[in-house]
mmCIF file of N, CA, C and O in Angstrom:
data_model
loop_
_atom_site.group_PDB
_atom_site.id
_atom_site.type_symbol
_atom_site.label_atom_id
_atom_site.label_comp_id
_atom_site.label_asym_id
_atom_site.label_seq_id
_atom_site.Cartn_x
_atom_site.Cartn_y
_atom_site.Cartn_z
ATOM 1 N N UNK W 169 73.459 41.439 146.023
ATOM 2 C CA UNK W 169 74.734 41.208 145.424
ATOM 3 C C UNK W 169 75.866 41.770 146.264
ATOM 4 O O UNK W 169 77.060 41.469 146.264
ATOM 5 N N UNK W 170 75.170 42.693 147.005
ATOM 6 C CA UNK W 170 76.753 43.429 147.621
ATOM 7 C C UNK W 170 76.783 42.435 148.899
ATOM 8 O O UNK W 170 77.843 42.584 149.507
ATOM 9 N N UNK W 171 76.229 41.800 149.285
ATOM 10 C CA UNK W 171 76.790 40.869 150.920
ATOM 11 C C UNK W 171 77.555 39.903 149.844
ATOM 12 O O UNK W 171 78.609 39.394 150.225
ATOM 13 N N UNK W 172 77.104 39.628 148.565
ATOM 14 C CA UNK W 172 77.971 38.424 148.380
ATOM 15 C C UNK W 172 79.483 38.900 148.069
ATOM 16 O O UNK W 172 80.406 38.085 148.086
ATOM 17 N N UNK W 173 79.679 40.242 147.790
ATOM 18 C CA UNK W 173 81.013 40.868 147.257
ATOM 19 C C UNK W 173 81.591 40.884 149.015
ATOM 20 O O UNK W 173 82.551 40.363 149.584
ATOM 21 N N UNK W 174 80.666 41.600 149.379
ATOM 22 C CA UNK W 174 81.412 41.799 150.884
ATOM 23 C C UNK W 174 81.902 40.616 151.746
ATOM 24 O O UNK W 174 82.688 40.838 152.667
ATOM 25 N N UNK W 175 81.369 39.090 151.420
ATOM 26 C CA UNK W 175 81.704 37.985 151.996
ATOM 27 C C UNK W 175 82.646 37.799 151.363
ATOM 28 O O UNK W 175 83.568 37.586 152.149
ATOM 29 N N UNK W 176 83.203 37.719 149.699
ATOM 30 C CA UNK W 176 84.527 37.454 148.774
ATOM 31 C C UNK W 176 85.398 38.253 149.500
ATOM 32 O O UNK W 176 86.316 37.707 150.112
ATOM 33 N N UNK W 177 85.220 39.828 149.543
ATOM 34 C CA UNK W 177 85.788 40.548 150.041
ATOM 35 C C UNK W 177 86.598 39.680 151.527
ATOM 36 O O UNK W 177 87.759 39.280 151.614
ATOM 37 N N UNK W 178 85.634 39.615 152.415
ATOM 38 C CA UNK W 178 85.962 38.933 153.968
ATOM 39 C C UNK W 178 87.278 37.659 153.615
ATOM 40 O O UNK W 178 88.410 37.625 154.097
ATOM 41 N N UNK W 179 86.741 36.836 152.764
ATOM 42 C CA UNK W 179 87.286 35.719 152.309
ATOM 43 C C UNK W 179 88.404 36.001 152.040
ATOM 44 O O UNK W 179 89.309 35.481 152.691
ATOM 45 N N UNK W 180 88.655 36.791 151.135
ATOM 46 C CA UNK W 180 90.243 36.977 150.331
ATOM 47 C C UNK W 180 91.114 37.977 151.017
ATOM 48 O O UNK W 180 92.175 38.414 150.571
ATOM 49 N N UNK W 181 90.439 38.353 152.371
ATOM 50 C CA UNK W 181 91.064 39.250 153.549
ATOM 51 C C UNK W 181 91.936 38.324 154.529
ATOM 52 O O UNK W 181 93.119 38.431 154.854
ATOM 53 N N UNK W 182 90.701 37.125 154.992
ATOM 54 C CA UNK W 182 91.106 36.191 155.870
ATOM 55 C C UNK W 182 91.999 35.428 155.027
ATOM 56 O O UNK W 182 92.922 34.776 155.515
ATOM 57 N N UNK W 183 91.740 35.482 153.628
ATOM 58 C CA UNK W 183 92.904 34.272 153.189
ATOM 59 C C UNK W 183 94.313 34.976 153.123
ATOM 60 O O UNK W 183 95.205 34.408 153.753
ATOM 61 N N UNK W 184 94.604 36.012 152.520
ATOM 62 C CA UNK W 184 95.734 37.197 152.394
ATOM 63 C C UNK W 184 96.389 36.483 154.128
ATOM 64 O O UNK W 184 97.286 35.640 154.111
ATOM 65 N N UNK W 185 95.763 36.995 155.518
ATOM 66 C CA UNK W 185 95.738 36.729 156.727
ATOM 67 C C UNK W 185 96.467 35.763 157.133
ATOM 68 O O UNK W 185 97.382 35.743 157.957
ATOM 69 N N UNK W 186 95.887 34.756 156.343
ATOM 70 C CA UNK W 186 96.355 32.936 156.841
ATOM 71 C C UNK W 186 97.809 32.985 156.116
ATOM 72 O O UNK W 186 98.759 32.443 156.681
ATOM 73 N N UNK W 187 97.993 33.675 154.789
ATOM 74 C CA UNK W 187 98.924 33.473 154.142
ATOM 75 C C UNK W 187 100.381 33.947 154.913
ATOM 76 O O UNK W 187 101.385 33.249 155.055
ATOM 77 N N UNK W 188 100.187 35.247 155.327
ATOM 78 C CA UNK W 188 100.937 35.918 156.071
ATOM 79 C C UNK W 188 101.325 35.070 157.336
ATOM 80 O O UNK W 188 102.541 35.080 157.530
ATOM 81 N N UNK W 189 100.705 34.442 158.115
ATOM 82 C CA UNK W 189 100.977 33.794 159.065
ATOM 83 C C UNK W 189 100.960 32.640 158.578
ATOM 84 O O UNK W 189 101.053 31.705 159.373
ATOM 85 N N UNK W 190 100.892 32.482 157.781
ATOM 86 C CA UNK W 190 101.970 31.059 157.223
ATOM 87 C C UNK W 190 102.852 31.318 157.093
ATOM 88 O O UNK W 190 103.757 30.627 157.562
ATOM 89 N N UNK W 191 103.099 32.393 156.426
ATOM 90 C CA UNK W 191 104.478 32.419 155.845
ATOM 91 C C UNK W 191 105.984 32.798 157.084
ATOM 92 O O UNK W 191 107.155 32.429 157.182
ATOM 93 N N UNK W 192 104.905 33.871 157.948
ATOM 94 C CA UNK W 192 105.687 33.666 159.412
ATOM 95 C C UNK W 192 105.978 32.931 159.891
ATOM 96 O O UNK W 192 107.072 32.952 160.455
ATOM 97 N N UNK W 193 105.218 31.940 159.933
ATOM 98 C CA UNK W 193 105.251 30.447 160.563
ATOM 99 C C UNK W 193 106.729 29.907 159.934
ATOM 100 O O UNK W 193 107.813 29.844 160.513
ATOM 101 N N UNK W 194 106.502 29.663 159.011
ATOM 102 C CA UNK W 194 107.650 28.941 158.135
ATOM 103 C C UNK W 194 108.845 29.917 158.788
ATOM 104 O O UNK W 194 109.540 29.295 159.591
ATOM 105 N N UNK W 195 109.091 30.826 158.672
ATOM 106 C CA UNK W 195 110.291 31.601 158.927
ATOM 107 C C UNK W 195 110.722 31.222 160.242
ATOM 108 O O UNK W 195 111.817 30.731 160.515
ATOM 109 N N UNK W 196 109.486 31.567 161.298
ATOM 110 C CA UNK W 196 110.170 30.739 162.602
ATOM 111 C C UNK W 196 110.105 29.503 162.486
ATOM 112 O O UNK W 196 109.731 29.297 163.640
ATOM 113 N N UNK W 197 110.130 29.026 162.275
ATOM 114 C CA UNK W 197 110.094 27.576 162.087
ATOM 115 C C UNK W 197 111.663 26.907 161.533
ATOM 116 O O UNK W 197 112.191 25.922 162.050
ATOM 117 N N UNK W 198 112.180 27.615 160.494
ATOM 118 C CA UNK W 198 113.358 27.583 159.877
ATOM 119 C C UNK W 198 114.149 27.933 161.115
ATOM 120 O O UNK W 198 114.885 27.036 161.528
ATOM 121 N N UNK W 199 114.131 29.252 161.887
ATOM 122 C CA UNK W 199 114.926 29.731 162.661
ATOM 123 C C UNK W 199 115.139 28.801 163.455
ATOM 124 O O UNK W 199 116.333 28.527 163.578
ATOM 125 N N UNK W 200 114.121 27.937 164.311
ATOM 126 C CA UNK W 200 113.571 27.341 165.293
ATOM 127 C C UNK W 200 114.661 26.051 164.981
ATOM 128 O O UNK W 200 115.338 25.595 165.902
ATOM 129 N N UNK W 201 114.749 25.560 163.710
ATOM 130 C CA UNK W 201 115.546 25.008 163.141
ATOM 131 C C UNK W 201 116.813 24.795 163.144
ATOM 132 O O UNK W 201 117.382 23.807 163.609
ATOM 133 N N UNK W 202 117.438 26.003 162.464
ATOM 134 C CA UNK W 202 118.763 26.643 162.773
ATOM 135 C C UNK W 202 119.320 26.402 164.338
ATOM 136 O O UNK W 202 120.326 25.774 164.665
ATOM 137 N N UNK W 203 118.429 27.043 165.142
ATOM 138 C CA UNK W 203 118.564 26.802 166.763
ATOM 139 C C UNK W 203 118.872 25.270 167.108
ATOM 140 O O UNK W 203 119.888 24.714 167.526
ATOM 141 N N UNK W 204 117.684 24.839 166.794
ATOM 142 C CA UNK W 204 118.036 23.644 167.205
ATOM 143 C C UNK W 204 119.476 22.518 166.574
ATOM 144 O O UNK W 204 119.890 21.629 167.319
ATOM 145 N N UNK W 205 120.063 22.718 165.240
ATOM 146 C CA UNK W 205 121.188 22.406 164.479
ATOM 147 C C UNK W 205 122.397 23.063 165.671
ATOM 148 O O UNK W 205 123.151 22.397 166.380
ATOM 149 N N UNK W 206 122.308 24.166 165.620
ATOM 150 C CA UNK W 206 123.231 24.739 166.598
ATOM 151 C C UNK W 206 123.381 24.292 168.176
ATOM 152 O O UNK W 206 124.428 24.629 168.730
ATOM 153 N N UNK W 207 122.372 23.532 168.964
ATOM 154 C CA UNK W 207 122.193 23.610 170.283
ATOM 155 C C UNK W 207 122.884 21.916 170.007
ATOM 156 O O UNK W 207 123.608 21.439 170.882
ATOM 157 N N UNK W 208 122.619 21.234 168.920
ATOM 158 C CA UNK W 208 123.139 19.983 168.996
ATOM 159 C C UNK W 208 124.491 20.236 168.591
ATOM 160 O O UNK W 208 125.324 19.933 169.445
ATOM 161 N N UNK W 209 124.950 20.726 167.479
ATOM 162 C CA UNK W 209 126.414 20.555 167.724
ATOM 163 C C UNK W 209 126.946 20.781 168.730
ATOM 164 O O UNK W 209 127.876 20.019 168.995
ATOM 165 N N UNK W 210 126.668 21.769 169.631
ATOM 166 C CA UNK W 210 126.860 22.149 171.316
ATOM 167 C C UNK W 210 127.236 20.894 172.157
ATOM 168 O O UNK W 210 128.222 20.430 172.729
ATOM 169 N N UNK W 211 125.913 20.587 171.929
ATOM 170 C CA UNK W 211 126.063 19.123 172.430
ATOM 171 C C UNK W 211 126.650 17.992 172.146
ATOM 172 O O UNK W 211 126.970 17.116 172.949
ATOM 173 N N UNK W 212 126.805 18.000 170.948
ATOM 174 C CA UNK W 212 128.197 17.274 170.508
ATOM 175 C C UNK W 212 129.572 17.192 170.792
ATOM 176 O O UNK W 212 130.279 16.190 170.901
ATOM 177 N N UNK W 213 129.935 18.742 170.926
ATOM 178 C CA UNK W 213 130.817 19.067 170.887
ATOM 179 C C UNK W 213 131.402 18.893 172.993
ATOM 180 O O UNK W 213 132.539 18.747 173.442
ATOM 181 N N UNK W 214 130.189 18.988 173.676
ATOM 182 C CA UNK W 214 130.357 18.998 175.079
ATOM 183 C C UNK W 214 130.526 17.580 175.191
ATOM 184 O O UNK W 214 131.511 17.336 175.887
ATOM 185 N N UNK W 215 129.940 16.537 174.772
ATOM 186 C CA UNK W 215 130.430 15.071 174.746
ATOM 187 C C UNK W 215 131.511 15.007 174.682
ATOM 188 O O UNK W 215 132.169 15.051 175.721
ATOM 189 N N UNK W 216 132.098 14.884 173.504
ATOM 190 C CA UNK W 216 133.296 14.962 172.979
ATOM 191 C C UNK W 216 134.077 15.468 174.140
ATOM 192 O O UNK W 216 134.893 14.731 174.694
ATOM 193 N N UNK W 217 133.829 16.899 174.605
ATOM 194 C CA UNK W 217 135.070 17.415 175.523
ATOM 195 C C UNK W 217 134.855 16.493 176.890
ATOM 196 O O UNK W 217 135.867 16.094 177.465
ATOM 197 N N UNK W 218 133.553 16.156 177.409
ATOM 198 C CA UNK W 218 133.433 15.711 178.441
ATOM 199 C C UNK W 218 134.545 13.958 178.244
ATOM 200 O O UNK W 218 135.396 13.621 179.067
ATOM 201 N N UNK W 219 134.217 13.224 177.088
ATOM 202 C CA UNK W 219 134.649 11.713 177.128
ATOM 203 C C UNK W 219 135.769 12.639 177.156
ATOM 204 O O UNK W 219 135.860 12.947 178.344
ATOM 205 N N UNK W 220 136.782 13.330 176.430
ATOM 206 C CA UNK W 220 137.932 13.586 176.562
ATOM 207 C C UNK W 220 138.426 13.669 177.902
ATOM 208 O O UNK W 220 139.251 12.923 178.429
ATOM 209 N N UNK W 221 137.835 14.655 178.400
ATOM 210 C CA UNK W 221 138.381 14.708 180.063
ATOM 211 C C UNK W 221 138.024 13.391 180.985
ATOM 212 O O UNK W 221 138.589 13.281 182.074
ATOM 213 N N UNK W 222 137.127 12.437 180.566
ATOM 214 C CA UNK W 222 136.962 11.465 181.346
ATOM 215 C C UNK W 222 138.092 10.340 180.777
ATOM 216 O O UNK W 222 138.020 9.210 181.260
ATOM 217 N N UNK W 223 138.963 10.570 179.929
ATOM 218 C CA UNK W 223 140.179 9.777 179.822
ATOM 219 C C UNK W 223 141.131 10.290 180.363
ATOM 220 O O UNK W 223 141.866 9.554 181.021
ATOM 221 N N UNK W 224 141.465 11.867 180.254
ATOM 222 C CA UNK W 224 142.234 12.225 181.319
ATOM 223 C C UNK W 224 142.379 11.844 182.692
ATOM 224 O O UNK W 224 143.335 11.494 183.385
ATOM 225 N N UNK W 225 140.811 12.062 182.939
ATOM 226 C CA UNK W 225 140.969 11.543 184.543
ATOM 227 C C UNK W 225 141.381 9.960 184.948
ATOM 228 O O UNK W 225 141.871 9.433 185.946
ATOM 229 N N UNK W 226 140.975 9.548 183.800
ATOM 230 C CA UNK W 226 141.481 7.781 184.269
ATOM 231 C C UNK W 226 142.826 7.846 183.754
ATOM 232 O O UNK W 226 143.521 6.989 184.301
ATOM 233 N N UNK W 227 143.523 8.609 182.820
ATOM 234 C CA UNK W 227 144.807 8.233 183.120
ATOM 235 C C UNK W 227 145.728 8.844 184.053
ATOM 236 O O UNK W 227 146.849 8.374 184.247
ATOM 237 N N UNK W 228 145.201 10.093 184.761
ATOM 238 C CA UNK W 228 145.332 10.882 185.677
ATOM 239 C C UNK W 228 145.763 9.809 186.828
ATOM 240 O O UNK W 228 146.857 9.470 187.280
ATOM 241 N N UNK W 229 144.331 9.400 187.119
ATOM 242 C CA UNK W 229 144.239 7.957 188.342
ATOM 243 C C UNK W 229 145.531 6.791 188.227
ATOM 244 O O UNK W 229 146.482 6.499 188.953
ATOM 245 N N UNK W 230 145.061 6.353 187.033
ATOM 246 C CA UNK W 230 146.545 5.771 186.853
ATOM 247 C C UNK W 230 147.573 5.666 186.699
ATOM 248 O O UNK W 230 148.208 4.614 186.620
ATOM 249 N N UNK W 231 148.092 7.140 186.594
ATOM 250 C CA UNK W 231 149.498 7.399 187.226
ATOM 251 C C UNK W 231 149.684 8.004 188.507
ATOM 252 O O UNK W 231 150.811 7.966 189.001
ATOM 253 N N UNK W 232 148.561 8.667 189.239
ATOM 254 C CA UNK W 232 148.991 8.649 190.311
ATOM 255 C C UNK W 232 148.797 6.952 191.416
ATOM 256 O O UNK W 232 149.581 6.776 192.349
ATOM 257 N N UNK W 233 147.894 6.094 191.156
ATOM 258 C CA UNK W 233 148.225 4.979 191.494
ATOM 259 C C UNK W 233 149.217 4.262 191.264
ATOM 260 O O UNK W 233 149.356 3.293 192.010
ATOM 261 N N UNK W 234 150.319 4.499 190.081
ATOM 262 C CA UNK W 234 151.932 3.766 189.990
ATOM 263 C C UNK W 234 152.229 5.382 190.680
ATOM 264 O O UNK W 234 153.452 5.524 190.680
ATOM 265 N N UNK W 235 151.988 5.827 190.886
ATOM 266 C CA UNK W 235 152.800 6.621 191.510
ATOM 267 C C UNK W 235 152.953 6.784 192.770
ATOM 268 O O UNK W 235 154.025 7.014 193.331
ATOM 269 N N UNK W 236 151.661 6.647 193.387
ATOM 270 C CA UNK W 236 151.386 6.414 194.977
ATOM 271 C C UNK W 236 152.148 4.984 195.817
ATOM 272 O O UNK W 236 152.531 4.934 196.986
ATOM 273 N N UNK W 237 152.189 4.021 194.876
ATOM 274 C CA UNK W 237 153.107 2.545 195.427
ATOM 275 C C UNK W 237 154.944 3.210 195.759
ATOM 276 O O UNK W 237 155.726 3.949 195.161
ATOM 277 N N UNK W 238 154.950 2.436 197.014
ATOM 278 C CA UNK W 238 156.290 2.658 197.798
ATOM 279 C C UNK W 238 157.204 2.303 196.337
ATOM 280 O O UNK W 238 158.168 3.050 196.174
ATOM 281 N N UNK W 239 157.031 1.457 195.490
ATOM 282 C CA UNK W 239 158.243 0.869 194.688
ATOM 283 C C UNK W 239 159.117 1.957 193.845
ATOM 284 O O UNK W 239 158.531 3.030 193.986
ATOM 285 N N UNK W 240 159.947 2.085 193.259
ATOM 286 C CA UNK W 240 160.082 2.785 192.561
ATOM 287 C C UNK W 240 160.386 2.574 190.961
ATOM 288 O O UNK W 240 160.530 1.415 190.574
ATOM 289 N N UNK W 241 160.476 3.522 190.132
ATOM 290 C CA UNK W 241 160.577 2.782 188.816
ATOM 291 C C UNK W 241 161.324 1.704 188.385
ATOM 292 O O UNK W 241 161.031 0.776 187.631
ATOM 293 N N UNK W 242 162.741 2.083 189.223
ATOM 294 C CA UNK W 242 163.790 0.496 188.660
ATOM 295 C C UNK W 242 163.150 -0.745 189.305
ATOM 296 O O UNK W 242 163.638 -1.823 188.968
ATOM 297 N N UNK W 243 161.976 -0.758 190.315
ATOM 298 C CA UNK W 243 161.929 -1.996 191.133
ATOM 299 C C UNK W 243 160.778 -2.521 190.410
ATOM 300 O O UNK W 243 160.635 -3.742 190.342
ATOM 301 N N UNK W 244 159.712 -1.516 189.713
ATOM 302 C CA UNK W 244 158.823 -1.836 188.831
ATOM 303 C C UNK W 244 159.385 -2.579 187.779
ATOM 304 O O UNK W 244 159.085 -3.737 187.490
ATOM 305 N N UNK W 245 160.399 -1.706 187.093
ATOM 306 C CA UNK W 245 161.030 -2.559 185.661
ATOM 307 C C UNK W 245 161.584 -3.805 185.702
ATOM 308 O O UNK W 245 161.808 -4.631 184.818
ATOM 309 N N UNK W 246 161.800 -3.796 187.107
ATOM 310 C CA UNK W 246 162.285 -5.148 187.755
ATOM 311 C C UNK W 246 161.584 -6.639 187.848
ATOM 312 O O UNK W 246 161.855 -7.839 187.818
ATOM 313 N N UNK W 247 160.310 -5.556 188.002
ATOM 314 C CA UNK W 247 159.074 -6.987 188.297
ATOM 315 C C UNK W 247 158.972 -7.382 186.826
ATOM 316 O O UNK W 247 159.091 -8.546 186.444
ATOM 317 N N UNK W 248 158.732 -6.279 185.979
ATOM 318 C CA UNK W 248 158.305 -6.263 184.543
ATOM 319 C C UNK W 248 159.194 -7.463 183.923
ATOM 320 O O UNK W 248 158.812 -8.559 183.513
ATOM 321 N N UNK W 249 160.670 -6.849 183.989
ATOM 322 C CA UNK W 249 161.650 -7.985 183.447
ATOM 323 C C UNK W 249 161.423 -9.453 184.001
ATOM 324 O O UNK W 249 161.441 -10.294 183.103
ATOM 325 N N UNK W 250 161.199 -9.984 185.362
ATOM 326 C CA UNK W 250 161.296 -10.857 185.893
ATOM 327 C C UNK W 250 159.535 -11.555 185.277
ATOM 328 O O UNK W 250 159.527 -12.783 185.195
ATOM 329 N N UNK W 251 158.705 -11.117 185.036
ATOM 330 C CA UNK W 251 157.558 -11.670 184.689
ATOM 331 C C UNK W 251 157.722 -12.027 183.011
ATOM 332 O O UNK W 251 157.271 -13.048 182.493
ATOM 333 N N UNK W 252 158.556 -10.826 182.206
ATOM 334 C CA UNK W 252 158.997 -11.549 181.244
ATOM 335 C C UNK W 252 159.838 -12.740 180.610
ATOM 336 O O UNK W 252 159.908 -13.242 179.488
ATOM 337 N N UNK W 253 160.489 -12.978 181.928
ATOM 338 C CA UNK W 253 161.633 -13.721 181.808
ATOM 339 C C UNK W 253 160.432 -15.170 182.422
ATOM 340 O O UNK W 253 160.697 -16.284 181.971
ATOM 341 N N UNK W 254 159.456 -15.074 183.200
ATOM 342 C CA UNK W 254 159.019 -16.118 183.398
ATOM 343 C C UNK W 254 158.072 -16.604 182.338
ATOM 344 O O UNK W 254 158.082 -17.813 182.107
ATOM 345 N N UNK W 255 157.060 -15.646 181.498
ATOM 346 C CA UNK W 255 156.556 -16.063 180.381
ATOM 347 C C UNK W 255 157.291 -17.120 178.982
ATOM 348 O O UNK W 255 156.897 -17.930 178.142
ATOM 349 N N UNK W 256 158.669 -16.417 179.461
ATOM 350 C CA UNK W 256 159.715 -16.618 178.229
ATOM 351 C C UNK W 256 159.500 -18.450 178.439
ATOM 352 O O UNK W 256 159.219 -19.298 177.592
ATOM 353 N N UNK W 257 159.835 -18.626 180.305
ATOM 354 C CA UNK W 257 160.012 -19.841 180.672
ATOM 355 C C UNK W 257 158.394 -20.974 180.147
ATOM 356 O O UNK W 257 158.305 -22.019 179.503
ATOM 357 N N UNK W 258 157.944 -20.581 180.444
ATOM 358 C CA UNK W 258 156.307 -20.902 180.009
ATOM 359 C C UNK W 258 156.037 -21.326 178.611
ATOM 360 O O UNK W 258 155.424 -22.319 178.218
ATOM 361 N N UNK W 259 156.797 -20.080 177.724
ATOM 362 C CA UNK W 259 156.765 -20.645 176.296
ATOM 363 C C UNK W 259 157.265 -21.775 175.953
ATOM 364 O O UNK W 259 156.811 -22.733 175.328
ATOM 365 N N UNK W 260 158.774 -21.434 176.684
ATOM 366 C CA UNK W 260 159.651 -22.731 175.984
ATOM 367 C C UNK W 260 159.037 -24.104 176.870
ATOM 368 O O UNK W 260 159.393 -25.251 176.597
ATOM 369 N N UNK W 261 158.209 -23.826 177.802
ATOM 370 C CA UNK W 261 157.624 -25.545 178.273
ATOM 371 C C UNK W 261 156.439 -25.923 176.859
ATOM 372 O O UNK W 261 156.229 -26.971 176.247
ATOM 373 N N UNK W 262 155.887 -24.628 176.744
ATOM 374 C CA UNK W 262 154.710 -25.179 175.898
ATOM 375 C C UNK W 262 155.273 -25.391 174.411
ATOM 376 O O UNK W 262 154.599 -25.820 173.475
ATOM 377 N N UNK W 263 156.566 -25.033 174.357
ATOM 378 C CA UNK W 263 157.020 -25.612 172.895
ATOM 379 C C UNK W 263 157.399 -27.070 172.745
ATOM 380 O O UNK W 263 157.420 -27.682 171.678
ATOM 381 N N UNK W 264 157.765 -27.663 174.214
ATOM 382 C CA UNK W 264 158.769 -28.784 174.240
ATOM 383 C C UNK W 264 156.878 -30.120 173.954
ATOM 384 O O UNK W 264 156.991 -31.343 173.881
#
């Protein structure tokens, strides 16, 4: 009778055992969790800043490209007006 107490005994030692490291388990596991929630907003948040600065830089580019042309602003507004004034012409053909 006593090996069979001493095997219950063993049993409800190793099970106590498993329980405990379950229950550890779960805890890192949660943490492991947490971590990972946190490492993605990170990463979210570095997207975000990165597309941001990658519009900067293209509008960066594109003002220093109107800016780099010999013309200057009145000769630009110049073209601007004169291309409007030819659309204008364009309309009134496609109205007639």
């Amino acid at each position: 009778m006593s090996s069979v107490a001493g095997q219950l005994d063993s049993v409800l030692n190793k099970t106590a055992r498993l329980i405990e490291l379950c229950s550890a388990l779960q805890e890192e596991n949660e943490l492991l969790n947490q971590e990972n929630e946190s490492i993605k907003a990170a990463l979210q948040t570095s997207k975000n800043k990165s597309l941001d600065l990658e519009e900067k830089l293209r509008v960066l580019k594109l003002a220093k490209s109107i800016e780099g042309t010999s013309e200057k602003s009145l000769d630009i507004k110049q073209k601007i007006n004169d291309f409007v004034r030819e659309i204008d012409k364009c309309v009134v053909l496609l109205k007639k």
